[in-house]
C-alpha atoms as an extended CHARMM CRD file, in Angstrom:
* protein
*
       292  EXT
         1         1  UNK       CA              0.0000000000        0.0000000000        0.0000000000  PROA      1               0.0000000000
         2         2  UNK       CA              1.4630000000        3.3570000000       -1.0750000000  PROA      2               0.0000000000
         3         3  UNK       CA              1.6510000000        6.3820000000        1.1660000000  PROA      3               0.0000000000
         4         4  UNK       CA              0.7340000000        9.6140000000       -0.6010000000  PROA      4               0.0000000000
         5         5  UNK       CA              3.6160000000       11.4520000000        1.0360000000  PROA      5               0.0000000000
         6         6  UNK       CA              6.1670000000        8.7010000000        0.5230000000  PROA      6               0.0000000000
         7         7  UNK       CA              7.9790000000       10.3610000000       -2.3500000000  PROA      7               0.0000000000
         8         8  UNK       CA              7.4640000000       12.7900000000       -5.2210000000  PROA      8               0.0000000000
         9         9  UNK       CA              7.9620000000        9.9030000000       -7.6510000000  PROA      9               0.0000000000
        10        10  UNK       CA              4.6690000000        8.2100000000       -8.5090000000  PROA      10              0.0000000000
        11        11  UNK       CA              5.9840000000        5.2540000000      -10.4870000000  PROA      11              0.0000000000
        12        12  UNK       CA              7.7010000000        2.0990000000       -9.3410000000  PROA      12              0.0000000000
        13        13  UNK       CA             10.2060000000        2.4210000000      -12.1730000000  PROA      13              0.0000000000
        14        14  UNK       CA             13.7730000000        3.4410000000      -11.3500000000  PROA      14              0.0000000000
        15        15  UNK       CA             13.7400000000        5.8820000000      -14.2670000000  PROA      15              0.0000000000
        16        16  UNK       CA             12.5210000000        9.0320000000      -12.5000000000  PROA      16              0.0000000000
        17        17  UNK       CA             14.6810000000        8.7160000000       -9.3660000000  PROA      17              0.0000000000
        18        18  UNK       CA             17.6480000000        7.8580000000      -11.5800000000  PROA      18              0.0000000000
        19        19  UNK       CA             17.0070000000       11.0010000000      -13.6110000000  PROA      19              0.0000000000
        20        20  UNK       CA             16.7250000000       12.9730000000      -10.3660000000  PROA      20              0.0000000000
        21        21  UNK       CA             20.1330000000       11.7220000000       -9.2700000000  PROA      21              0.0000000000
        22        22  UNK       CA             21.5860000000       12.6250000000      -12.6640000000  PROA      22              0.0000000000
        23        23  UNK       CA             19.9880000000       16.0630000000      -12.3920000000  PROA      23              0.0000000000
        24        24  UNK       CA             21.6810000000       16.5100000000       -9.0220000000  PROA      24              0.0000000000
        25        25  UNK       CA             25.0750000000       15.6020000000      -10.4980000000  PROA      25              0.0000000000
        26        26  UNK       CA             24.5630000000       18.0070000000      -13.3980000000  PROA      26              0.0000000000
        27        27  UNK       CA             23.4340000000       20.7350000000      -11.0120000000  PROA      27              0.0000000000
        28        28  UNK       CA             26.4980000000       20.5170000000       -8.7650000000  PROA      28              0.0000000000
        29        29  UNK       CA             28.7890000000       20.6210000000      -11.7880000000  PROA      29              0.0000000000
        30        30  UNK       CA             26.9670000000       23.5780000000      -13.3060000000  PROA      30              0.0000000000
        31        31  UNK       CA             27.5700000000       25.2710000000       -9.9740000000  PROA      31              0.0000000000
        32        32  UNK       CA             31.2730000000       24.3980000000      -10.2800000000  PROA      32              0.0000000000
        33        33  UNK       CA             31.3730000000       25.7900000000      -13.8180000000  PROA      33              0.0000000000
        34        34  UNK       CA             29.7290000000       29.0310000000      -12.6800000000  PROA      34              0.0000000000
        35        35  UNK       CA             32.1310000000       29.2390000000       -9.7370000000  PROA      35              0.0000000000
        36        36  UNK       CA             35.1440000000       28.8510000000      -12.0100000000  PROA      36              0.0000000000
        37        37  UNK       CA             33.9850000000       31.8920000000      -13.9540000000  PROA      37              0.0000000000
        38        38  UNK       CA             34.1230000000       34.0030000000      -10.7810000000  PROA      38              0.0000000000
        39        39  UNK       CA             37.5770000000       32.8820000000       -9.6130000000  PROA      39              0.0000000000
        40        40  UNK       CA             39.3270000000       35.8190000000      -11.3560000000  PROA      40              0.0000000000
        41        41  UNK       CA             36.9650000000       38.2970000000       -9.6580000000  PROA      41              0.0000000000
        42        42  UNK       CA             36.7490000000       37.1700000000       -6.0250000000  PROA      42              0.0000000000
        43        43  UNK       CA             39.0850000000       34.2050000000       -5.8750000000  PROA      43              0.0000000000
        44        44  UNK       CA             38.5800000000       30.6780000000       -4.6150000000  PROA      44              0.0000000000
        45        45  UNK       CA             38.1260000000       31.9630000000       -1.0650000000  PROA      45              0.0000000000
        46        46  UNK       CA             35.3080000000       34.3040000000       -2.0860000000  PROA      46              0.0000000000
        47        47  UNK       CA             33.4600000000       31.5730000000       -3.9740000000  PROA      47              0.0000000000
        48        48  UNK       CA             33.8360000000       29.1660000000       -1.0550000000  PROA      48              0.0000000000
        49        49  UNK       CA             32.4500000000       31.8240000000        1.2820000000  PROA      49              0.0000000000
        50        50  UNK       CA             29.3980000000       32.2370000000       -0.9560000000  PROA      50              0.0000000000
        51        51  UNK       CA             28.7220000000       28.5300000000       -1.3470000000  PROA      51              0.0000000000
        52        52  UNK       CA             29.2410000000       27.5280000000        2.2770000000  PROA      52              0.0000000000
        53        53  UNK       CA             27.7800000000       30.7050000000        3.7800000000  PROA      53              0.0000000000
        54        54  UNK       CA             24.5310000000       30.7190000000        1.8160000000  PROA      54              0.0000000000
        55        55  UNK       CA             24.1850000000       26.9340000000        2.2050000000  PROA      55              0.0000000000
        56        56  UNK       CA             24.5660000000       27.2780000000        5.9840000000  PROA      56              0.0000000000
        57        57  UNK       CA             21.8500000000       29.9450000000        6.1240000000  PROA      57              0.0000000000
        58        58  UNK       CA             19.5500000000       27.7890000000        4.0110000000  PROA      58              0.0000000000
        59        59  UNK       CA             20.0810000000       24.6490000000        6.0920000000  PROA      59              0.0000000000
        60        60  UNK       CA             19.6980000000       26.5220000000        9.3920000000  PROA      60              0.0000000000
        61        61  UNK       CA             16.4060000000       27.9900000000        8.1710000000  PROA      61              0.0000000000
        62        62  UNK       CA             15.1090000000       24.5800000000        7.0590000000  PROA      62              0.0000000000
        63        63  UNK       CA             16.1950000000       22.3680000000        9.9690000000  PROA      63              0.0000000000
        64        64  UNK       CA             16.4310000000       24.8800000000       12.8860000000  PROA      64              0.0000000000
        65        65  UNK       CA             18.8810000000       22.5780000000       14.7300000000  PROA      65              0.0000000000
        66        66  UNK       CA             18.9290000000       24.7200000000       17.8870000000  PROA      66              0.0000000000
        67        67  UNK       CA             15.5670000000       23.2240000000       18.8680000000  PROA      67              0.0000000000
        68        68  UNK       CA             17.3230000000       20.0990000000       20.1700000000  PROA      68              0.0000000000
        69        69  UNK       CA             20.3160000000       19.8660000000       22.4870000000  PROA      69              0.0000000000
        70        70  UNK       CA             23.4670000000       17.9960000000       21.5510000000  PROA      70              0.0000000000
        71        71  UNK       CA             25.8820000000       16.2760000000       23.9060000000  PROA      71              0.0000000000
        72        72  UNK       CA             29.6200000000       16.9130000000       24.1670000000  PROA      72              0.0000000000
        73        73  UNK       CA             30.6820000000       13.9720000000       21.9780000000  PROA      73              0.0000000000
        74        74  UNK       CA             28.2390000000       14.9170000000       19.2180000000  PROA      74              0.0000000000
        75        75  UNK       CA             29.5450000000       18.4740000000       19.4510000000  PROA      75              0.0000000000
        76        76  UNK       CA             33.1420000000       17.2950000000       18.9350000000  PROA      76              0.0000000000
        77        77  UNK       CA             32.1140000000       15.1680000000       15.9550000000  PROA      77              0.0000000000
        78        78  UNK       CA             30.2100000000       18.0820000000       14.4400000000  PROA      78              0.0000000000
        79        79  UNK       CA             33.1820000000       20.4280000000       14.8090000000  PROA      79              0.0000000000
        80        80  UNK       CA             35.4630000000       17.9540000000       13.0130000000  PROA      80              0.0000000000
        81        81  UNK       CA             32.7680000000       17.1540000000       10.4480000000  PROA      81              0.0000000000
        82        82  UNK       CA             32.1620000000       20.8290000000        9.7070000000  PROA      82              0.0000000000
        83        83  UNK       CA             35.8610000000       21.6520000000        9.5590000000  PROA      83              0.0000000000
        84        84  UNK       CA             36.6380000000       18.9770000000        6.9680000000  PROA      84              0.0000000000
        85        85  UNK       CA             33.4870000000       19.9960000000        5.0610000000  PROA      85              0.0000000000
        86        86  UNK       CA             34.7640000000       23.5620000000        4.7820000000  PROA      86              0.0000000000
        87        87  UNK       CA             38.2680000000       22.4280000000        3.8500000000  PROA      87              0.0000000000
        88        88  UNK       CA             36.8710000000       20.0320000000        1.2590000000  PROA      88              0.0000000000
        89        89  UNK       CA             35.0010000000       22.8660000000       -0.4710000000  PROA      89              0.0000000000
        90        90  UNK       CA             38.0140000000       25.1640000000       -0.3530000000  PROA      90              0.0000000000
        91        91  UNK       CA             40.4580000000       22.5510000000       -1.6540000000  PROA      91              0.0000000000
        92        92  UNK       CA             38.2740000000       21.2820000000       -4.4820000000  PROA      92              0.0000000000
        93        93  UNK       CA             37.6730000000       24.8330000000       -5.7000000000  PROA      93              0.0000000000
        94        94  UNK       CA             41.4410000000       25.4020000000       -5.6150000000  PROA      94              0.0000000000
        95        95  UNK       CA             41.7940000000       22.2500000000       -7.7220000000  PROA      95              0.0000000000
        96        96  UNK       CA             39.0960000000       23.4570000000      -10.1500000000  PROA      96              0.0000000000
        97        97  UNK       CA             41.0770000000       26.6670000000      -10.5780000000  PROA      97              0.0000000000
        98        98  UNK       CA             44.1380000000       24.7710000000      -11.7900000000  PROA      98              0.0000000000
        99        99  UNK       CA             42.9780000000       21.5640000000      -13.5010000000  PROA      99              0.0000000000
       100       100  UNK       CA             39.8230000000       20.4570000000      -15.3940000000  PROA      100             0.0000000000
       101       101  UNK       CA             36.8800000000       19.7850000000      -13.0920000000  PROA      101             0.0000000000
       102       102  UNK       CA             36.4050000000       16.2460000000      -14.4620000000  PROA      102             0.0000000000
       103       103  UNK       CA             39.9220000000       15.2770000000      -13.4470000000  PROA      103             0.0000000000
       104       104  UNK       CA             39.6390000000       17.0380000000      -10.0780000000  PROA      104             0.0000000000
       105       105  UNK       CA             36.4150000000       15.1860000000       -9.2540000000  PROA      105             0.0000000000
       106       106  UNK       CA             37.8860000000       11.8640000000      -10.4330000000  PROA      106             0.0000000000
       107       107  UNK       CA             40.7180000000       12.2980000000       -7.9300000000  PROA      107             0.0000000000
       108       108  UNK       CA             38.3760000000       13.5850000000       -5.2080000000  PROA      108             0.0000000000
       109       109  UNK       CA             36.0800000000       10.5430000000       -5.3390000000  PROA      109             0.0000000000
       110       110  UNK       CA             38.9850000000        8.2910000000       -4.4240000000  PROA      110             0.0000000000
       111       111  UNK       CA             38.3880000000        9.5110000000       -0.8550000000  PROA      111             0.0000000000
       112       112  UNK       CA             34.9600000000        7.9180000000       -0.3870000000  PROA      112             0.0000000000
       113       113  UNK       CA             36.1180000000        5.0130000000       -2.5630000000  PROA      113             0.0000000000
       114       114  UNK       CA             38.9520000000        4.3340000000       -0.1040000000  PROA      114             0.0000000000
       115       115  UNK       CA             36.4960000000        4.4210000000        2.8050000000  PROA      115             0.0000000000
       116       116  UNK       CA             34.2120000000        1.9480000000        1.0320000000  PROA      116             0.0000000000
       117       117  UNK       CA             37.0460000000       -0.4450000000        0.2110000000  PROA      117             0.0000000000
       118       118  UNK       CA             38.9800000000       -0.1670000000        3.4870000000  PROA      118             0.0000000000
       119       119  UNK       CA             37.1650000000       -2.8690000000        5.4200000000  PROA      119             0.0000000000
       120       120  UNK       CA             35.9900000000       -4.9670000000        2.4810000000  PROA      120             0.0000000000
       121       121  UNK       CA             37.5230000000       -8.2850000000        1.5210000000  PROA      121             0.0000000000
       122       122  UNK       CA             35.4380000000       -9.1960000000       -1.5130000000  PROA      122             0.0000000000
       123       123  UNK       CA             37.5000000000      -10.4480000000       -4.4820000000  PROA      123             0.0000000000
       124       124  UNK       CA             36.0890000000       -7.8380000000       -6.8280000000  PROA      124             0.0000000000
       125       125  UNK       CA             37.1720000000       -5.0860000000       -4.4470000000  PROA      125             0.0000000000
       126       126  UNK       CA             40.7900000000       -5.9450000000       -5.1700000000  PROA      126             0.0000000000
       127       127  UNK       CA             39.9460000000       -5.4230000000       -8.8410000000  PROA      127             0.0000000000
       128       128  UNK       CA             38.3630000000       -2.0910000000       -7.8720000000  PROA      128             0.0000000000
       129       129  UNK       CA             41.5350000000       -1.0140000000       -6.0680000000  PROA      129             0.0000000000
       130       130  UNK       CA             43.6430000000       -1.9910000000       -9.0730000000  PROA      130             0.0000000000
       131       131  UNK       CA             41.3440000000       -0.0630000000      -11.3950000000  PROA      131             0.0000000000
       132       132  UNK       CA             41.4890000000        3.0450000000       -9.1970000000  PROA      132             0.0000000000
       133       133  UNK       CA             45.2840000000        2.8690000000       -8.9090000000  PROA      133             0.0000000000
       134       134  UNK       CA             45.5900000000        2.5260000000      -12.6750000000  PROA      134             0.0000000000
       135       135  UNK       CA             43.2980000000        5.5080000000      -13.1810000000  PROA      135             0.0000000000
       136       136  UNK       CA             45.3300000000        7.6420000000      -10.7890000000  PROA      136             0.0000000000
       137       137  UNK       CA             48.5850000000        6.5840000000      -12.4150000000  PROA      137             0.0000000000
       138       138  UNK       CA             47.2490000000        7.7140000000      -15.7870000000  PROA      138             0.0000000000
       139       139  UNK       CA             46.2110000000       11.0840000000      -14.3250000000  PROA      139             0.0000000000
       140       140  UNK       CA             49.3240000000       11.8790000000      -12.3150000000  PROA      140             0.0000000000
       141       141  UNK       CA             52.2480000000       13.7460000000      -13.9330000000  PROA      141             0.0000000000
       142       142  UNK       CA             54.2580000000       10.5210000000      -13.5100000000  PROA      142             0.0000000000
       143       143  UNK       CA             52.3280000000        8.9650000000      -16.3890000000  PROA      143             0.0000000000
       144       144  UNK       CA             53.0430000000        9.6690000000      -20.0220000000  PROA      144             0.0000000000
       145       145  UNK       CA             50.9630000000       12.4170000000      -21.5670000000  PROA      145             0.0000000000
       146       146  UNK       CA             49.8070000000       14.0280000000      -18.3030000000  PROA      146             0.0000000000
       147       147  UNK       CA             52.7100000000       16.4220000000      -17.6370000000  PROA      147             0.0000000000
       148       148  UNK       CA             50.6090000000       19.4250000000      -18.6320000000  PROA      148             0.0000000000
       149       149  UNK       CA             48.3930000000       18.9680000000      -15.5620000000  PROA      149             0.0000000000
       150       150  UNK       CA             49.3030000000       21.3650000000      -12.7820000000  PROA      150             0.0000000000
       151       151  UNK       CA             50.7740000000       19.2510000000       -9.9450000000  PROA      151             0.0000000000
       152       152  UNK       CA             49.5440000000       21.7840000000       -7.3740000000  PROA      152             0.0000000000
       153       153  UNK       CA             45.9920000000       21.3180000000       -8.6650000000  PROA      153             0.0000000000
       154       154  UNK       CA             46.3910000000       17.5480000000       -8.3290000000  PROA      154             0.0000000000
       155       155  UNK       CA             47.6870000000       18.0480000000       -4.7800000000  PROA      155             0.0000000000
       156       156  UNK       CA             44.5950000000       20.1170000000       -3.9010000000  PROA      156             0.0000000000
       157       157  UNK       CA             42.3160000000       17.4450000000       -5.3940000000  PROA      157             0.0000000000
       158       158  UNK       CA             43.9610000000       14.7720000000       -3.2410000000  PROA      158             0.0000000000
       159       159  UNK       CA             43.5280000000       17.0370000000       -0.2250000000  PROA      159             0.0000000000
       160       160  UNK       CA             39.8240000000       17.2690000000       -1.0470000000  PROA      160             0.0000000000
       161       161  UNK       CA             39.7180000000       13.4610000000       -1.3390000000  PROA      161             0.0000000000
       162       162  UNK       CA             41.1740000000       13.0700000000        2.1600000000  PROA      162             0.0000000000
       163       163  UNK       CA             38.6660000000       15.5950000000        3.5140000000  PROA      163             0.0000000000
       164       164  UNK       CA             35.7900000000       13.7320000000        1.8190000000  PROA      164             0.0000000000
       165       165  UNK       CA             36.9020000000       10.4980000000        3.4640000000  PROA      165             0.0000000000
       166       166  UNK       CA             37.0350000000       12.1930000000        6.8890000000  PROA      166             0.0000000000
       167       167  UNK       CA             33.6970000000       13.8630000000        6.1380000000  PROA      167             0.0000000000
       168       168  UNK       CA             32.1120000000       10.4250000000        5.6960000000  PROA      168             0.0000000000
       169       169  UNK       CA             33.6850000000        8.9850000000        8.8430000000  PROA      169             0.0000000000
       170       170  UNK       CA             32.7320000000       11.8580000000       11.1360000000  PROA      170             0.0000000000
       171       171  UNK       CA             29.4530000000       12.4450000000        9.3240000000  PROA      171             0.0000000000
       172       172  UNK       CA             28.4000000000        8.9250000000       10.2640000000  PROA      172             0.0000000000
       173       173  UNK       CA             29.3560000000        9.5650000000       13.8790000000  PROA      173             0.0000000000
       174       174  UNK       CA             27.2500000000       12.7150000000       13.9250000000  PROA      174             0.0000000000
       175       175  UNK       CA             24.3680000000       11.0530000000       12.0590000000  PROA      175             0.0000000000
       176       176  UNK       CA             22.7560000000       10.0270000000       15.3550000000  PROA      176             0.0000000000
       177       177  UNK       CA             21.3560000000       13.5540000000       15.5930000000  PROA      177             0.0000000000
       178       178  UNK       CA             17.7620000000       14.1340000000       14.5710000000  PROA      178             0.0000000000
       179       179  UNK       CA             16.8050000000       15.1050000000       11.0290000000  PROA      179             0.0000000000
       180       180  UNK       CA             19.2310000000       17.5000000000        9.3910000000  PROA      180             0.0000000000
       181       181  UNK       CA             20.8230000000       18.6770000000       12.6270000000  PROA      181             0.0000000000
       182       182  UNK       CA             24.2520000000       17.3010000000       11.7790000000  PROA      182             0.0000000000
       183       183  UNK       CA             24.4880000000       18.7830000000        8.3000000000  PROA      183             0.0000000000
       184       184  UNK       CA             23.0700000000       22.1470000000        9.4320000000  PROA      184             0.0000000000
       185       185  UNK       CA             25.4750000000       22.4850000000       12.3690000000  PROA      185             0.0000000000
       186       186  UNK       CA             28.3240000000       21.1190000000       10.2500000000  PROA      186             0.0000000000
       187       187  UNK       CA             27.7220000000       23.6660000000        7.5000000000  PROA      187             0.0000000000
       188       188  UNK       CA             27.6300000000       26.4210000000       10.1270000000  PROA      188             0.0000000000
       189       189  UNK       CA             31.0260000000       25.2970000000       11.4840000000  PROA      189             0.0000000000
       190       190  UNK       CA             32.3640000000       25.2930000000        7.9140000000  PROA      190             0.0000000000
       191       191  UNK       CA             30.9930000000       28.8050000000        7.3620000000  PROA      191             0.0000000000
       192       192  UNK       CA             32.6040000000       30.1430000000       10.5340000000  PROA      192             0.0000000000
       193       193  UNK       CA             36.0610000000       29.9300000000        8.9860000000  PROA      193             0.0000000000
       194       194  UNK       CA             35.4160000000       29.9620000000        5.2240000000  PROA      194             0.0000000000
       195       195  UNK       CA             33.2770000000       33.1130000000        5.2300000000  PROA      195             0.0000000000
       196       196  UNK       CA             35.7990000000       35.2750000000        7.1610000000  PROA      196             0.0000000000
       197       197  UNK       CA             38.5240000000       33.8880000000        4.8830000000  PROA      197             0.0000000000
       198       198  UNK       CA             36.5190000000       34.9030000000        1.8170000000  PROA      198             0.0000000000
       199       199  UNK       CA             35.8420000000       38.3720000000        3.2340000000  PROA      199             0.0000000000
       200       200  UNK       CA             39.5390000000       38.8710000000        4.0260000000  PROA      200             0.0000000000
       201       201  UNK       CA             40.4750000000       37.8760000000        0.4670000000  PROA      201             0.0000000000
       202       202  UNK       CA             37.7360000000       39.5220000000       -1.6440000000  PROA      202             0.0000000000
       203       203  UNK       CA             36.5550000000       42.3080000000        0.6500000000  PROA      203             0.0000000000
       204       204  UNK       CA             33.8190000000       44.6000000000       -0.6370000000  PROA      204             0.0000000000
       205       205  UNK       CA             33.7330000000       42.8050000000       -3.9900000000  PROA      205             0.0000000000
       206       206  UNK       CA             31.5660000000       40.1410000000       -2.3240000000  PROA      206             0.0000000000
       207       207  UNK       CA             28.8250000000       42.7640000000       -1.9600000000  PROA      207             0.0000000000
       208       208  UNK       CA             28.6940000000       43.6020000000       -5.6690000000  PROA      208             0.0000000000
       209       209  UNK       CA             25.0310000000       42.8580000000       -6.5950000000  PROA      209             0.0000000000
       210       210  UNK       CA             25.7720000000       40.9160000000       -9.7850000000  PROA      210             0.0000000000
       211       211  UNK       CA             28.4990000000       38.8570000000       -8.1310000000  PROA      211             0.0000000000
       212       212  UNK       CA             26.3600000000       38.2430000000       -5.0480000000  PROA      212             0.0000000000
       213       213  UNK       CA             23.4560000000       37.0460000000       -7.2290000000  PROA      213             0.0000000000
       214       214  UNK       CA             25.7790000000       34.6150000000       -8.9870000000  PROA      214             0.0000000000
       215       215  UNK       CA             27.0470000000       33.4740000000       -5.5830000000  PROA      215             0.0000000000
       216       216  UNK       CA             23.5120000000       32.6770000000       -4.4580000000  PROA      216             0.0000000000
       217       217  UNK       CA             22.9570000000       30.7820000000       -7.7170000000  PROA      217             0.0000000000
       218       218  UNK       CA             26.1570000000       28.7860000000       -7.1320000000  PROA      218             0.0000000000
       219       219  UNK       CA             25.0200000000       27.8850000000       -3.6000000000  PROA      219             0.0000000000
       220       220  UNK       CA             21.6550000000       26.7020000000       -4.9340000000  PROA      220             0.0000000000
       221       221  UNK       CA             23.1660000000       24.7160000000       -7.8160000000  PROA      221             0.0000000000
       222       222  UNK       CA             25.9970000000       23.2400000000       -5.7370000000  PROA      222             0.0000000000
       223       223  UNK       CA             24.1440000000       22.4450000000       -2.5090000000  PROA      223             0.0000000000
       224       224  UNK       CA             20.3900000000       23.0320000000       -2.3030000000  PROA      224             0.0000000000
       225       225  UNK       CA             19.2870000000       21.3650000000       -5.5480000000  PROA      225             0.0000000000
       226       226  UNK       CA             21.6860000000       18.3730000000       -5.4340000000  PROA      226             0.0000000000
       227       227  UNK       CA             20.7160000000       17.6760000000       -1.8230000000  PROA      227             0.0000000000
       228       228  UNK       CA             17.0100000000       17.7660000000       -2.7200000000  PROA      228             0.0000000000
       229       229  UNK       CA             17.4540000000       15.5340000000       -5.7690000000  PROA      229             0.0000000000
       230       230  UNK       CA             19.6400000000       13.0280000000       -3.9150000000  PROA      230             0.0000000000
       231       231  UNK       CA             17.2310000000       12.7280000000       -0.9980000000  PROA      231             0.0000000000
       232       232  UNK       CA             14.3790000000       12.0750000000       -3.4380000000  PROA      232             0.0000000000
       233       233  UNK       CA             16.4080000000        9.4450000000       -5.3020000000  PROA      233             0.0000000000
       234       234  UNK       CA             17.5590000000        7.7300000000       -2.1050000000  PROA      234             0.0000000000
       235       235  UNK       CA             13.9570000000        7.1440000000       -1.0680000000  PROA      235             0.0000000000
       236       236  UNK       CA             13.1950000000        5.1460000000       -4.2200000000  PROA      236             0.0000000000
       237       237  UNK       CA             16.4860000000        3.5510000000       -5.2510000000  PROA      237             0.0000000000
       238       238  UNK       CA             18.1500000000        0.5560000000       -3.5750000000  PROA      238             0.0000000000
       239       239  UNK       CA             21.4410000000        1.5310000000       -1.9750000000  PROA      239             0.0000000000
       240       240  UNK       CA             23.4720000000       -0.4570000000       -4.4870000000  PROA      240             0.0000000000
       241       241  UNK       CA             21.7570000000        1.1550000000       -7.4750000000  PROA      241             0.0000000000
       242       242  UNK       CA             22.1940000000        4.5930000000       -5.9210000000  PROA      242             0.0000000000
       243       243  UNK       CA             25.9040000000        3.9220000000       -5.4140000000  PROA      243             0.0000000000
       244       244  UNK       CA             26.3920000000        2.6750000000       -8.9610000000  PROA      244             0.0000000000
       245       245  UNK       CA             24.6590000000        5.7120000000      -10.4620000000  PROA      245             0.0000000000
       246       246  UNK       CA             26.6070000000        8.0510000000       -8.1740000000  PROA      246             0.0000000000
       247       247  UNK       CA             29.8090000000        6.5090000000       -9.4970000000  PROA      247             0.0000000000
       248       248  UNK       CA             29.2770000000        8.3540000000      -12.7570000000  PROA      248             0.0000000000
       249       249  UNK       CA             30.0720000000       11.6900000000      -11.0480000000  PROA      249             0.0000000000
       250       250  UNK       CA             33.5900000000       12.0910000000      -12.5420000000  PROA      250             0.0000000000
       251       251  UNK       CA             32.2860000000       11.4040000000      -16.0470000000  PROA      251             0.0000000000
       252       252  UNK       CA             29.4200000000       13.8970000000      -15.5960000000  PROA      252             0.0000000000
       253       253  UNK       CA             31.9230000000       16.4790000000      -14.3210000000  PROA      253             0.0000000000
       254       254  UNK       CA             34.1490000000       15.9270000000      -17.3350000000  PROA      254             0.0000000000
       255       255  UNK       CA             31.2450000000       16.3440000000      -19.7710000000  PROA      255             0.0000000000
       256       256  UNK       CA             30.0340000000       19.5420000000      -18.0610000000  PROA      256             0.0000000000
       257       257  UNK       CA             33.5950000000       20.8910000000      -18.0900000000  PROA      257             0.0000000000
       258       258  UNK       CA             33.8970000000       20.1210000000      -21.7870000000  PROA      258             0.0000000000
       259       259  UNK       CA             30.5520000000       21.6820000000      -22.7420000000  PROA      259             0.0000000000
       260       260  UNK       CA             30.5670000000       24.7800000000      -20.5310000000  PROA      260             0.0000000000
       261       261  UNK       CA             34.2710000000       25.4510000000      -19.9000000000  PROA      261             0.0000000000
       262       262  UNK       CA             35.8680000000       24.0800000000      -23.0630000000  PROA      262             0.0000000000
       263       263  UNK       CA             37.9320000000       21.6730000000      -20.9680000000  PROA      263             0.0000000000
       264       264  UNK       CA             38.7300000000       19.0120000000      -23.5390000000  PROA      264             0.0000000000
       265       265  UNK       CA             40.4770000000       15.9600000000      -22.1300000000  PROA      265             0.0000000000
       266       266  UNK       CA             42.8540000000       13.6130000000      -23.8700000000  PROA      266             0.0000000000
       267       267  UNK       CA             41.9720000000       10.0110000000      -24.6470000000  PROA      267             0.0000000000
       268       268  UNK       CA             44.3420000000        8.9330000000      -21.8730000000  PROA      268             0.0000000000
       269       269  UNK       CA             42.5950000000       11.1890000000      -19.3470000000  PROA      269             0.0000000000
       270       270  UNK       CA             39.1620000000        9.8770000000      -20.3510000000  PROA      270             0.0000000000
       271       271  UNK       CA             40.5320000000        6.3500000000      -19.9000000000  PROA      271             0.0000000000
       272       272  UNK       CA             41.7820000000        7.2730000000      -16.4280000000  PROA      272             0.0000000000
       273       273  UNK       CA             38.3680000000        8.6520000000      -15.4670000000  PROA      273             0.0000000000
       274       274  UNK       CA             36.7480000000        5.4690000000      -16.8110000000  PROA      274             0.0000000000
       275       275  UNK       CA             39.0380000000        3.3680000000      -14.5830000000  PROA      275             0.0000000000
       276       276  UNK       CA             38.0680000000        5.3550000000      -11.4900000000  PROA      276             0.0000000000
       277       277  UNK       CA             34.3730000000        5.1980000000      -12.3910000000  PROA      277             0.0000000000
       278       278  UNK       CA             34.6680000000        1.4300000000      -12.8200000000  PROA      278             0.0000000000
       279       279  UNK       CA             36.3590000000        1.1450000000       -9.4230000000  PROA      279             0.0000000000
       280       280  UNK       CA             33.4930000000        3.0810000000       -7.8380000000  PROA      280             0.0000000000
       281       281  UNK       CA             30.9070000000        0.9040000000       -9.5790000000  PROA      281             0.0000000000
       282       282  UNK       CA             32.5900000000       -2.2980000000       -8.3740000000  PROA      282             0.0000000000
       283       283  UNK       CA             32.6990000000       -1.0100000000       -4.8070000000  PROA      283             0.0000000000
       284       284  UNK       CA             29.0250000000        0.0250000000       -4.9340000000  PROA      284             0.0000000000
       285       285  UNK       CA             27.6420000000       -3.2960000000       -6.2140000000  PROA      285             0.0000000000
       286       286  UNK       CA             26.1550000000       -5.1820000000       -3.2370000000  PROA      286             0.0000000000
       287       287  UNK       CA             27.3870000000       -8.6750000000       -2.4370000000  PROA      287             0.0000000000
       288       288  UNK       CA             23.9970000000      -10.1540000000       -3.2070000000  PROA      288             0.0000000000
       289       289  UNK       CA             21.3450000000       -8.4960000000       -5.2830000000  PROA      289             0.0000000000
       290       290  UNK       CA             17.9840000000       -9.1220000000       -3.7110000000  PROA      290             0.0000000000
       291       291  UNK       CA             14.9000000000       -9.6260000000       -5.8270000000  PROA      291             0.0000000000
       292       292  UNK       CA             12.5790000000       -6.6450000000       -5.7950000000  PROA      292             0.0000000000
């Protein structure tokens, strides 16, 4: 028996929630493309301040986390969670500024991939690790044909990957809080150091109406819409299917970068992204697929 408020999707098919998840991936990358256009005007710090600051205000308004108390341990987890969240945003934008967004995201997703594979002993997970290592080797300046990638940009992308891994670990520890308390408080913690950093770097330029409007748009595209789409998809897709579809993120990023930023990748770089996507798919496939 269906509940009328169960989900906005009215069909049992996976098509609509799958499209919603794809829409979320496109949205976050459109936000990244828009952000990259503002880097010369207000810098990476200014863009990070916009994205994290406006997202924090939005989440605080929606979830009003102050209505429930949190204990000391949850508070510690939230501080760490929010700190790595802010650093992750700052580092990935620094990577976007120096290397194509498709490559930056491909490196960044190795963080959650490492978390997923860390405690697993399935045979195919060893294949996933090998595929990811091969993909990274093809992307790094050590491999033939990749010397033109900025090594500093690659370093920032790996930093974002480490932060994403820590974000997952401490996010799970803070997930005992009710509703969206954890993410709202975490985004506030992230804003407490990224917003002052952005103000110190960009100053009054952040208050330019046209730039501010674009900043709000970036926050919506990069946080509000993807979060909404992903929540909707999660409610209708099995976890394994959701993970497999999410694995396409680096490829979606590369396509958006190519279309909107003219970031054309080499065949070798596309092959590297394909290896990392395959590793993510293998890690997301459940051990046993239950009949629906």
